[in-house]
């Protein structure tokens, strides 16, 4: 057989290993003699072609691969708040992407089209799961109003908390700014919903005793103290008729009744110097800690020196638009608040500032927003230069002395925190879990089954989400630990037609490849070389180099047991119980979507698995 015939057979029988371009087939037909120079040229051209194909098909990354900030490489979000539940950190924020999409992915963010909130979670601070949105407009569509207040308008700047009642029931409370006209509340029995509006109007508005005079009744901050009592701070704006630049007189705090959806008494003033917006509350060693964003007023030395003397402090005056904090052990007495200084600087790339201080896994973190994602998109010329003020949530470690309620000024970074722990690839992972991505946008997250009565992006735990992947789209994970024995197989759940690749870098050669095609959801299994998939990967890239109507739902690796047999859970074992993703018991055995099953293995041990 001639080299030409040999080449044609290889290409016909195994086009994947030879290359997909028509140029490679053409090169085969040109080889008529076993000429070593031609063979050498062929090999070089094939290598170049494959390398170009690998590099040219991947989408641009707007967030540097090795950076933890911002937390999302595709969703604009701002005004963060957070809670910890079952070992995971849940972060909520204003949905700037909603305005971005409504404005044709350009223009200026006026915040007027933001009528939903976003939800993310993580357990390692670098790989984040996007849970979709909370459709606040739909949940509050029946709100009533009055001549100055027209019912629901917008949802900004959430603040969230949760508790376990005496009878063991878990309750979640999320407060949000309904523009500057009031504060609303939503409730749920899990951190990702389904949420509902327990009231027919806002919880706080101009009719709230003690609220006036307050220019902007918004930006709530909630906290439950050591006695189980709920407190809510709010307020903002330029100095009102009784205020000054240094004391604008807009900060308020109010006690909540045990229901957490009713006020217990009148709102009380917080004398926060240079106060402007972005309230949040914390509790440090029994003390109330109030954080807020300072205003844009000029800082006059005479004013600040007088304030320092009155308060008996030596702290320097805060710069403009910085995150400041005050401490108190009796919020009912305005005179006992003490100004303590600046927590966070102005983020620079954002026109405003908003942060949340949270203790997670033994360390404190400063969660805030900046304009980093938008800058990355502009640098890549992916958006018009007129796009502005679309923000992104970030996180950096903070230093806190709980005993003295002292918080050191945080340094804002793009690198962000290091991974708290390795990601386990042998657990079923959602496609929406990623450290970064390319070719994926906010509007690519969809519901597997749309339920119009629920949120349009399906943050309800009983439904599952997927990502619409285009040719060249990819997601990446960080710090993935395959262990010493390695992975022998990989399962990914998709529908559509395409080519899927696993890489160690977005533009590197694939270490595993599979073509797939299905008209409905299907689990595709790739056999792997355990010698390649072992140890810790700093980065793991899941790349769709070719994609036609591809929807990506979930994935999982399967470990090689010491016997060299792939350790796959026994799917035939009858489940003893079935739960949703939040651990709620499901009574219907035919529940749809992703569920957690508890079952007995062959040895009688109780085990759990995630299944569809």
Coordinates of C-alpha atoms in Angstrom, one line a residue:
X1 CA 0.0 0.0 0.0
X2 CA 1.3 3.4 -0.9
X3 CA 1.7 6.3 1.6
X4 CA -1.2 8.0 -0.2
X5 CA -3.5 4.9 0.2
X6 CA -2.4 4.4 3.8
X7 CA -3.2 8.1 4.6
X8 CA -6.6 7.9 2.9
X9 CA -7.5 4.8 5.0
X10 CA -6.5 6.4 8.2
X11 CA -8.5 9.5 7.5
X12 CA -11.6 7.5 6.5
X13 CA -11.4 5.2 9.5
X14 CA -10.4 7.6 12.2
X15 CA -10.9 11.2 11.2
X16 CA -10.7 12.4 14.9
X17 CA -7.1 11.3 15.3
X18 CA -6.1 12.6 11.9
X19 CA -7.8 16.0 12.2
X20 CA -11.2 17.5 11.1
X21 CA -10.2 20.0 8.5
X22 CA -10.6 19.4 4.8
X23 CA -7.0 20.5 4.4
X24 CA -5.8 17.3 6.0
X25 CA -7.7 15.2 3.5
X26 CA -6.3 17.3 0.7
X27 CA -2.8 16.7 1.9
X28 CA -3.4 13.0 1.8
X29 CA -4.5 13.1 -1.9
X30 CA -1.3 15.0 -2.8
X31 CA 1.0 12.3 -1.5
X32 CA 1.6 10.1 -4.5
X33 CA 5.0 8.7 -3.5
X34 CA 6.6 7.7 -0.2
X35 CA 8.8 10.8 -0.2
X36 CA 10.3 11.6 3.2
X37 CA 10.3 15.3 2.6
X38 CA 6.6 15.2 1.8
X39 CA 5.9 13.1 4.8
X40 CA 7.8 15.6 7.0
X41 CA 5.9 18.5 5.5
X42 CA 2.6 16.7 6.0
X43 CA 3.4 16.1 9.7
X44 CA 4.3 19.7 10.3
X45 CA 1.2 21.0 8.5
X46 CA -1.1 18.6 10.3
X47 CA 0.4 19.7 13.7
X48 CA 0.0 23.3 12.8
X49 CA -3.6 22.7 11.6
X50 CA -4.5 20.9 14.8
X51 CA -2.9 23.5 17.0
X52 CA -4.7 26.3 15.2
X53 CA -8.0 24.4 15.4
X54 CA -7.5 23.9 19.1
X55 CA -6.6 27.6 19.7
X56 CA -9.1 29.3 17.4
X57 CA -12.2 27.5 18.6
X58 CA -12.2 28.7 22.2
X59 CA -14.1 31.8 23.3
X60 CA -12.5 34.8 25.0
X61 CA -12.2 34.9 28.8
X62 CA -13.2 38.2 30.4
X63 CA -11.9 37.1 33.8
X64 CA -8.3 35.9 34.2
X65 CA -8.2 32.1 34.8
X66 CA -6.1 32.2 38.0
X67 CA -8.1 35.0 39.6
X68 CA -10.9 34.5 42.1
X69 CA -12.3 38.0 41.4
X70 CA -14.9 38.7 40.3
X71 CA -16.8 35.5 41.4
X72 CA -18.5 35.2 38.0
X73 CA -17.0 35.5 34.6
X74 CA -20.4 36.1 32.9
X75 CA -23.0 37.5 35.3
X76 CA -23.1 41.2 36.3
X77 CA -24.2 41.5 40.0
X78 CA -23.7 43.9 42.8
X79 CA -24.6 45.0 46.4
X80 CA -23.7 41.6 48.0
X81 CA -25.0 40.0 51.1
X82 CA -24.4 36.4 52.3
X83 CA -25.3 33.6 54.7
X84 CA -23.7 30.2 55.5
X85 CA -25.9 27.1 55.3
X86 CA -24.8 23.4 55.5
X87 CA -21.2 24.4 54.9
X88 CA -21.8 26.5 51.8
X89 CA -21.6 30.2 51.5
X90 CA -24.5 31.7 49.7
X91 CA -24.1 35.2 48.2
X92 CA -27.0 37.3 46.9
X93 CA -26.9 40.5 44.9
X94 CA -28.6 43.0 42.6
X95 CA -29.0 41.6 39.1
X96 CA -27.1 44.1 37.0
X97 CA -27.2 41.6 34.1
X98 CA -30.9 42.1 33.8
X99 CA -30.4 45.7 33.0
X100 CA -27.4 44.9 30.7
X101 CA -29.5 42.5 28.6
X102 CA -32.5 44.9 28.6
X103 CA -30.2 47.7 27.3
X104 CA -29.0 45.6 24.4
X105 CA -25.8 44.7 26.2
X106 CA -24.5 48.2 26.3
X107 CA -25.4 51.7 27.5
X108 CA -25.5 52.9 31.0
X109 CA -26.8 51.0 34.0
X110 CA -29.6 53.2 35.4
X111 CA -30.7 50.4 37.8
X112 CA -34.3 51.0 36.7
X113 CA -34.7 47.7 34.9
X114 CA -33.4 45.6 37.8
X115 CA -36.3 43.6 39.1
X116 CA -34.7 40.4 40.2
X117 CA -31.8 39.2 42.5
X118 CA -29.1 36.7 41.8
X119 CA -27.9 33.8 43.9
X120 CA -24.5 32.1 44.0
X121 CA -22.9 29.6 46.3
X122 CA -19.5 28.1 47.0
X123 CA -17.6 25.9 49.5
X124 CA -14.1 26.8 48.4
X125 CA -14.4 30.5 47.4
X126 CA -13.1 29.9 43.9
X127 CA -15.6 27.6 42.2
X128 CA -19.1 29.2 42.3
X129 CA -22.5 27.7 41.5
X130 CA -24.9 30.1 39.9
X131 CA -28.4 29.2 41.1
X132 CA -30.2 31.7 38.9
X133 CA -32.4 34.5 39.8
X134 CA -35.2 35.4 42.2
X135 CA -37.9 37.0 40.1
X136 CA -39.0 39.6 42.7
X137 CA -41.2 41.5 40.2
X138 CA -43.3 38.3 39.8
X139 CA -43.4 37.6 43.5
X140 CA -44.4 41.1 44.5
X141 CA -46.7 41.8 41.5
X142 CA -49.8 42.1 43.7
X143 CA -48.3 44.7 46.0
X144 CA -50.6 47.7 46.8
X145 CA -49.4 51.3 47.1
X146 CA -50.5 54.8 47.8
X147 CA -50.2 58.2 46.0
X148 CA -46.4 58.4 46.5
X149 CA -45.7 54.7 46.6
X150 CA -46.8 52.7 43.6
X151 CA -46.3 49.1 44.8
X152 CA -43.3 47.1 43.6
X153 CA -40.8 49.0 41.4
X154 CA -37.3 47.5 41.6
X155 CA -35.2 45.1 43.7
X156 CA -31.8 46.3 44.8
X157 CA -29.2 45.6 47.5
X158 CA -30.5 42.5 49.3
X159 CA -29.7 41.5 52.9
X160 CA -30.4 38.0 54.1
X161 CA -30.4 35.9 57.3
X162 CA -31.9 32.6 58.5
X163 CA -32.8 30.8 61.7
X164 CA -34.0 27.5 63.1
X165 CA -37.2 27.8 65.1
X166 CA -37.9 25.9 68.4
X167 CA -39.9 23.3 66.5
X168 CA -36.9 22.7 64.1
X169 CA -38.2 24.6 61.1
X170 CA -35.7 26.5 59.0
X171 CA -36.7 30.0 57.9
X172 CA -34.9 32.3 55.5
X173 CA -35.6 36.0 55.3
X174 CA -34.4 38.3 52.4
X175 CA -34.9 42.0 52.6
X176 CA -34.4 44.3 49.5
X177 CA -34.6 47.9 48.4
X178 CA -37.7 48.7 46.4
X179 CA -35.9 51.6 44.7
X180 CA -35.5 54.4 47.3
X181 CA -39.1 54.2 48.3
X182 CA -39.0 51.4 50.8
X183 CA -37.8 48.0 51.9
X184 CA -39.5 44.7 51.0
X185 CA -39.1 41.2 52.4
X186 CA -39.2 37.7 51.0
X187 CA -39.3 34.4 52.8
X188 CA -38.3 30.8 52.0
X189 CA -37.5 27.5 53.7
X190 CA -34.2 27.0 51.8
X191 CA -31.4 29.4 50.8
X192 CA -32.4 29.1 47.1
X193 CA -36.1 29.2 47.4
X194 CA -38.8 28.9 46.3
X195 CA -39.3 32.5 47.7
X196 CA -42.6 34.2 48.4
X197 CA -43.7 37.6 49.5
X198 CA -45.5 37.3 52.8
X199 CA -46.8 40.9 52.7
X200 CA -48.9 42.8 50.2
X201 CA -46.8 45.9 50.4
X202 CA -43.3 47.0 51.5
X203 CA -42.3 46.3 55.1
X204 CA -40.7 49.8 55.5
X205 CA -41.8 53.0 53.7
X206 CA -42.5 56.7 54.4
X207 CA -45.3 55.7 56.7
X208 CA -43.0 53.8 59.0
X209 CA -42.7 55.6 62.4
X210 CA -39.3 57.1 62.8
X211 CA -38.3 56.7 59.1
X212 CA -38.7 60.4 58.2
X213 CA -36.9 62.5 57.6
X214 CA -35.0 60.1 55.4
X215 CA -34.3 60.9 51.8
X216 CA -33.8 57.3 50.5
X217 CA -35.6 54.5 52.4
X218 CA -33.6 51.7 51.0
X219 CA -30.4 49.4 51.4
X220 CA -31.5 47.2 54.3
X221 CA -29.1 45.4 56.6
X222 CA -30.5 42.5 58.7
X223 CA -29.2 40.7 61.7
X224 CA -30.4 38.4 64.4
X225 CA -28.8 39.0 67.8
X226 CA -27.8 36.6 70.5
X227 CA -31.2 36.7 72.0
X228 CA -32.9 35.7 68.7
X229 CA -34.2 39.3 68.1
X230 CA -34.1 40.6 64.6
X231 CA -32.8 44.1 63.7
X232 CA -33.0 45.9 60.4
X233 CA -31.0 49.0 59.3
X234 CA -31.8 51.2 56.3
X235 CA -31.5 54.7 54.8
X236 CA -29.4 56.9 52.6
X237 CA -29.1 59.9 50.4
X238 CA -27.8 63.5 50.6
X239 CA -28.4 65.4 53.8
X240 CA -32.1 65.9 54.6
X241 CA -33.6 69.1 56.0
X242 CA -32.2 68.3 59.5
X243 CA -28.8 67.0 58.3
X244 CA -25.4 68.2 57.4
X245 CA -22.5 66.9 55.2
X246 CA -20.9 65.2 58.2
X247 CA -24.3 64.1 59.7
X248 CA -26.7 63.6 56.8
X249 CA -29.3 62.2 59.3
X250 CA -30.5 59.4 57.0
X251 CA -29.3 56.2 58.8
X252 CA -31.9 54.2 60.7
X253 CA -32.3 51.0 62.7
X254 CA -35.5 49.3 63.7
X255 CA -36.3 46.2 65.9
X256 CA -38.3 43.3 64.3
X257 CA -41.0 41.3 65.9
X258 CA -40.5 37.5 66.3
X259 CA -42.1 36.9 62.9
X260 CA -39.3 38.9 61.2
X261 CA -41.8 40.4 58.9
X262 CA -43.3 43.0 61.3
X263 CA -41.7 46.0 63.0
X264 CA -41.5 46.3 66.7
X265 CA -41.6 50.0 67.5
X266 CA -40.2 53.0 65.7
X267 CA -37.1 53.4 63.6
X268 CA -34.1 54.9 65.5
X269 CA -31.4 57.2 64.2
X270 CA -27.8 56.0 63.7
X271 CA -25.5 59.1 63.9
X272 CA -23.1 57.8 61.1
X273 CA -20.6 60.4 60.0
X274 CA -20.6 61.1 56.2
X275 CA -23.3 58.4 55.8
X276 CA -24.6 57.8 52.3
X277 CA -25.9 54.2 51.6
X278 CA -25.1 50.5 51.7
X279 CA -26.2 49.5 55.2
X280 CA -25.3 46.1 56.7
X281 CA -25.3 44.7 60.3
X282 CA -23.1 42.2 62.1
X283 CA -22.6 41.0 65.6
X284 CA -19.0 40.8 67.0
X285 CA -18.7 39.4 70.5
X286 CA -22.1 40.6 71.5
X287 CA -21.6 44.1 69.9
X288 CA -23.6 45.5 67.0
X289 CA -21.5 46.4 64.0
X290 CA -23.0 48.8 61.5
X291 CA -21.3 49.2 58.1
X292 CA -22.1 51.8 55.4
X293 CA -20.8 53.7 52.4
X294 CA -19.6 57.2 53.0
X295 CA -20.8 60.1 50.9
X296 CA -19.1 62.4 48.3
X297 CA -19.1 65.6 50.4
X298 CA -15.9 67.5 51.0
X299 CA -14.2 66.6 54.3
X300 CA -13.6 69.9 56.2
X301 CA -10.9 69.6 58.9
X302 CA -12.9 71.9 61.2
X303 CA -16.0 69.6 61.0
X304 CA -14.0 66.4 61.6
X305 CA -11.9 67.8 64.4
X306 CA -15.1 68.9 66.2
X307 CA -16.6 65.5 65.7
X308 CA -13.5 63.7 67.0
X309 CA -13.5 65.9 70.1
X310 CA -17.2 65.2 70.7
X311 CA -16.8 61.5 70.3
X312 CA -13.4 61.2 72.1
X313 CA -11.7 59.4 69.1
X314 CA -8.5 59.9 67.2
X315 CA -9.4 58.2 64.0
X316 CA -8.8 60.0 60.6
X317 CA -11.7 61.1 58.5
X318 CA -12.9 58.6 55.9
X319 CA -12.2 59.1 52.2
X320 CA -15.1 59.5 49.8
X321 CA -17.2 56.5 48.9
X322 CA -15.4 54.2 51.4
X323 CA -17.0 51.4 53.5
X324 CA -17.0 52.6 57.2
X325 CA -18.2 51.0 60.4
X326 CA -19.6 51.8 63.8
X327 CA -20.0 49.7 67.0
X328 CA -22.7 49.7 69.7
X329 CA -24.1 47.4 72.4
X330 CA -27.5 49.2 72.6
X331 CA -29.0 50.2 69.2
X332 CA -31.9 51.8 71.0
X333 CA -29.6 54.6 72.2
X334 CA -28.2 56.7 69.3
X335 CA -25.6 58.3 71.6
X336 CA -23.8 55.0 72.2
X337 CA -22.7 54.4 68.6
X338 CA -18.9 54.8 68.2
X339 CA -17.3 55.4 64.8
X340 CA -14.4 53.0 64.3
X341 CA -12.9 53.7 60.8
X342 CA -12.8 52.4 57.3
X343 CA -13.2 48.7 56.3
X344 CA -12.9 48.9 52.6
X345 CA -11.6 51.5 50.1
X346 CA -13.5 52.8 47.1
X347 CA -13.3 50.0 44.4
X348 CA -12.2 52.5 41.8
X349 CA -13.8 50.8 38.8
X350 CA -17.3 51.1 40.2
X351 CA -19.2 54.4 40.6
X352 CA -20.4 53.3 44.1
X353 CA -19.6 51.0 46.9
X354 CA -21.5 48.3 48.8
X355 CA -20.1 45.5 50.9
X356 CA -20.9 42.7 53.4
X357 CA -18.6 41.4 56.2
X358 CA -19.0 37.6 56.7
X359 CA -17.2 34.9 58.8
X360 CA -16.9 31.7 56.8
X361 CA -14.9 28.6 57.8
X362 CA -13.1 30.5 60.5
X363 CA -12.0 33.6 58.6
X364 CA -13.7 36.9 57.8
X365 CA -14.3 38.1 54.3
X366 CA -15.1 41.4 52.7
X367 CA -17.6 40.8 49.9
X368 CA -18.1 43.8 47.6
X369 CA -18.5 44.9 44.0
X370 CA -16.4 46.5 41.4
X371 CA -16.4 47.0 37.6
X372 CA -13.8 44.3 36.8
X373 CA -15.9 42.1 34.5
X374 CA -17.0 45.1 32.4
X375 CA -13.4 46.3 32.1
X376 CA -12.4 42.8 30.9
X377 CA -15.2 42.8 28.3
X378 CA -14.2 46.3 27.1
X379 CA -10.5 45.3 26.8
X380 CA -11.6 42.4 24.6
X381 CA -13.8 44.8 22.6
X382 CA -16.8 42.6 23.4
X383 CA -19.0 45.5 24.4
X384 CA -19.3 49.1 23.2
X385 CA -17.2 51.7 25.0
X386 CA -20.4 53.4 26.1
X387 CA -21.3 50.5 28.4
X388 CA -20.9 51.7 32.0
X389 CA -21.6 51.0 35.6
X390 CA -22.4 47.3 35.3
X391 CA -20.9 45.8 38.4
X392 CA -19.5 42.4 39.6
X393 CA -19.3 40.8 43.0
X394 CA -15.8 40.1 44.5
X395 CA -14.4 38.7 47.7
X396 CA -11.2 39.3 49.7
X397 CA -10.1 38.2 53.2
X398 CA -10.5 40.6 56.1
X399 CA -8.7 40.8 59.4
X400 CA -11.1 41.2 62.4
X401 CA -10.4 41.3 66.1
X402 CA -13.7 40.1 67.6
X403 CA -12.8 41.0 71.2
X404 CA -12.2 44.6 70.3
X405 CA -14.6 44.8 67.3
X406 CA -11.6 46.1 65.3
X407 CA -11.7 45.6 61.5
X408 CA -8.6 46.3 59.5
X409 CA -8.9 48.1 56.2
X410 CA -9.1 45.4 53.5
X411 CA -6.8 45.4 50.4
X412 CA -8.9 44.8 47.3
X413 CA -7.4 42.3 44.8
X414 CA -8.2 40.6 41.5
X415 CA -6.4 37.4 42.7
X416 CA -8.8 37.0 45.6
X417 CA -8.7 34.3 48.2
X418 CA -6.9 31.0 47.6
X419 CA -9.0 27.8 47.4
X420 CA -10.2 26.7 50.8
X421 CA -10.2 23.0 49.7
X422 CA -9.9 20.9 46.6
X423 CA -12.9 20.3 44.3
X424 CA -14.0 16.7 44.3
X425 CA -14.6 15.6 40.7
X426 CA -16.1 12.3 41.8
X427 CA -19.2 14.1 43.1
X428 CA -21.9 15.1 40.6
X429 CA -21.3 18.7 39.7
X430 CA -23.6 21.2 38.0
X431 CA -22.6 22.8 34.7
X432 CA -23.3 26.1 36.4
X433 CA -20.4 25.5 38.8
X434 CA -17.3 27.2 37.5
X435 CA -14.3 29.4 38.4
X436 CA -14.4 31.1 35.0
X437 CA -15.8 30.7 31.5
X438 CA -15.7 31.8 27.9
X439 CA -18.6 32.1 25.5
X440 CA -21.1 31.8 28.3
X441 CA -23.4 34.8 29.0
X442 CA -26.1 35.5 31.6
X443 CA -28.8 34.7 29.1
X444 CA -27.3 31.3 28.3
X445 CA -28.5 29.9 31.7
X446 CA -31.9 28.3 31.2
X447 CA -34.4 26.0 32.9
X448 CA -34.6 22.4 31.8
X449 CA -38.3 22.6 32.3
X450 CA -39.8 26.1 32.3
X451 CA -42.5 26.6 34.9
X452 CA -44.1 30.0 34.2
X453 CA -45.5 30.2 37.8
X454 CA -41.9 30.2 39.1
X455 CA -38.8 32.2 38.4
X456 CA -37.9 32.4 34.8
X457 CA -34.4 31.2 35.5
X458 CA -35.5 28.4 37.9
X459 CA -33.8 29.0 41.2
X460 CA -36.3 26.8 42.8
X461 CA -34.5 23.7 44.1
X462 CA -37.1 21.3 42.6
X463 CA -36.0 22.3 39.1
X464 CA -32.6 22.1 37.4
X465 CA -30.7 24.5 35.3
X466 CA -28.5 24.1 32.2
X467 CA -26.2 26.2 30.1
X468 CA -26.6 26.8 26.4
X469 CA -23.1 26.1 25.0
X470 CA -22.0 27.5 21.7
X471 CA -19.1 26.5 19.5
X472 CA -16.0 27.4 21.5
X473 CA -17.8 27.8 24.8
X474 CA -16.1 26.5 27.9
X475 CA -16.2 26.5 31.7
X476 CA -13.2 26.0 34.0
X477 CA -12.7 24.7 37.5
X478 CA -9.8 25.3 39.9
X479 CA -7.9 23.0 42.3
X480 CA -9.5 19.7 41.1
X481 CA -8.2 16.7 43.1
X482 CA -8.3 13.3 41.2
X483 CA -6.4 11.5 44.0
X484 CA -3.6 8.9 43.6
X485 CA -5.5 6.2 41.7
X486 CA -7.0 8.6 39.1
X487 CA -10.2 8.7 37.0
X488 CA -11.1 6.0 34.6
X489 CA -14.3 7.5 33.1
X490 CA -16.2 10.8 32.8
X491 CA -19.9 11.3 32.5
X492 CA -21.5 14.5 31.1
X493 CA -25.1 15.2 30.6
X494 CA -26.1 17.1 27.5
X495 CA -28.5 17.3 24.6
X496 CA -27.6 18.5 21.1
X497 CA -24.7 17.7 18.7
X498 CA -21.0 18.6 19.3
X499 CA -17.5 17.8 20.3
X500 CA -16.5 17.9 23.9
X501 CA -13.0 18.2 25.1
X502 CA -11.2 18.2 28.5
X503 CA -8.1 20.4 28.8
X504 CA -5.7 21.7 31.3
X505 CA -5.6 25.1 29.7
X506 CA -8.2 26.8 27.5
X507 CA -5.9 26.8 24.5
X508 CA -3.9 23.6 25.1
X509 CA -4.3 20.3 23.4
X510 CA -7.2 18.2 24.7
X511 CA -6.4 15.3 27.1
X512 CA -9.8 13.7 26.3
X513 CA -12.2 14.1 23.4
X514 CA -15.7 12.8 22.5
X515 CA -18.2 13.6 19.8
X516 CA -21.8 13.3 20.9
X517 CA -25.3 13.7 19.5
X518 CA -28.7 13.3 21.1
X519 CA -32.1 14.9 20.7
X520 CA -33.0 14.6 24.3
X521 CA -31.0 14.7 27.6
X522 CA -28.5 11.9 27.6
X523 CA -25.6 10.8 29.8
X524 CA -22.4 10.4 27.7
X525 CA -19.5 8.4 29.1
X526 CA -15.9 8.9 28.1
X527 CA -13.2 6.3 29.0
X528 CA -10.1 8.0 30.4
X529 CA -6.5 7.1 31.1
X530 CA -6.1 7.1 34.9
X531 CA -2.4 7.9 34.5
X532 CA -3.4 11.3 32.9
X533 CA -6.3 12.0 35.3
X534 CA -4.6 11.7 38.7
X535 CA -3.2 14.2 41.2
X536 CA -4.4 17.8 41.6
X537 CA -5.2 19.9 38.5
X538 CA -4.7 23.5 39.0
X539 CA -7.2 24.1 36.3
X540 CA -9.7 21.9 34.5
X541 CA -11.4 23.1 31.3
X542 CA -14.6 21.6 29.8
X543 CA -14.6 22.8 26.2
X544 CA -17.3 22.4 23.5
X545 CA -15.2 23.0 20.3
X546 CA -18.2 22.3 18.1
X547 CA -21.8 22.7 19.2
X548 CA -25.2 22.7 17.5
X549 CA -28.1 23.3 19.9
X550 CA -26.0 22.0 22.8
X551 CA -27.4 22.2 26.3
X552 CA -25.0 21.3 29.2
X553 CA -26.5 20.2 32.5
X554 CA -24.0 18.3 34.7
X555 CA -20.9 16.2 34.9
X556 CA -19.0 13.7 37.1
X557 CA -15.7 11.7 37.0
X558 CA -15.5 8.1 38.2
X559 CA -12.5 7.0 40.2
X560 CA -10.4 4.0 39.5
X561 CA -10.5 1.5 42.4
X562 CA -7.3 -0.2 43.6
X563 CA -8.5 -3.3 41.6
X564 CA -8.5 -1.0 38.5
X565 CA -12.3 -1.3 38.3
X566 CA -14.1 2.0 37.9
X567 CA -16.0 2.8 41.1
X568 CA -19.5 3.7 39.9
X569 CA -22.4 3.8 42.5
X570 CA -24.9 0.9 42.3
X571 CA -27.8 2.6 40.5
X572 CA -30.0 -0.5 41.1
X573 CA -29.9 -0.2 44.8
X574 CA -33.3 0.8 46.0
X575 CA -33.3 4.3 47.6
X576 CA -34.6 4.4 51.2
X577 CA -35.3 8.1 51.0
X578 CA -35.1 10.9 48.4
X579 CA -34.3 14.6 49.0
X580 CA -34.0 17.8 47.0
X581 CA -30.7 19.7 46.7
X582 CA -31.4 21.5 50.0
X583 CA -32.0 18.3 52.0
X584 CA -35.8 18.5 52.1
X585 CA -37.5 15.1 52.1
X586 CA -39.4 14.4 48.9
X587 CA -42.6 12.3 49.2
X588 CA -43.0 11.7 45.5
X589 CA -40.8 8.9 44.3
X590 CA -41.0 10.1 40.7
X591 CA -39.7 13.6 41.5
X592 CA -38.1 15.3 38.5
X593 CA -34.8 17.0 38.2
X594 CA -31.7 16.4 40.2
X595 CA -32.3 14.7 43.6
X596 CA -30.2 13.2 46.4
X597 CA -31.0 9.6 47.2
X598 CA -30.1 7.7 50.4
X599 CA -29.6 4.0 49.9
X600 CA -28.1 0.8 51.4
X601 CA -25.1 -0.6 49.5
X602 CA -24.4 -4.4 49.2
X603 CA -22.6 -4.4 52.6
X604 CA -25.6 -2.7 54.4
X605 CA -23.8 0.7 54.6
X606 CA -25.9 3.9 54.3
X607 CA -24.7 5.9 51.3
X608 CA -26.0 8.9 49.3
X609 CA -25.8 9.7 45.6
X610 CA -27.1 12.5 43.3
X611 CA -29.3 11.3 40.5
X612 CA -31.7 12.6 37.9

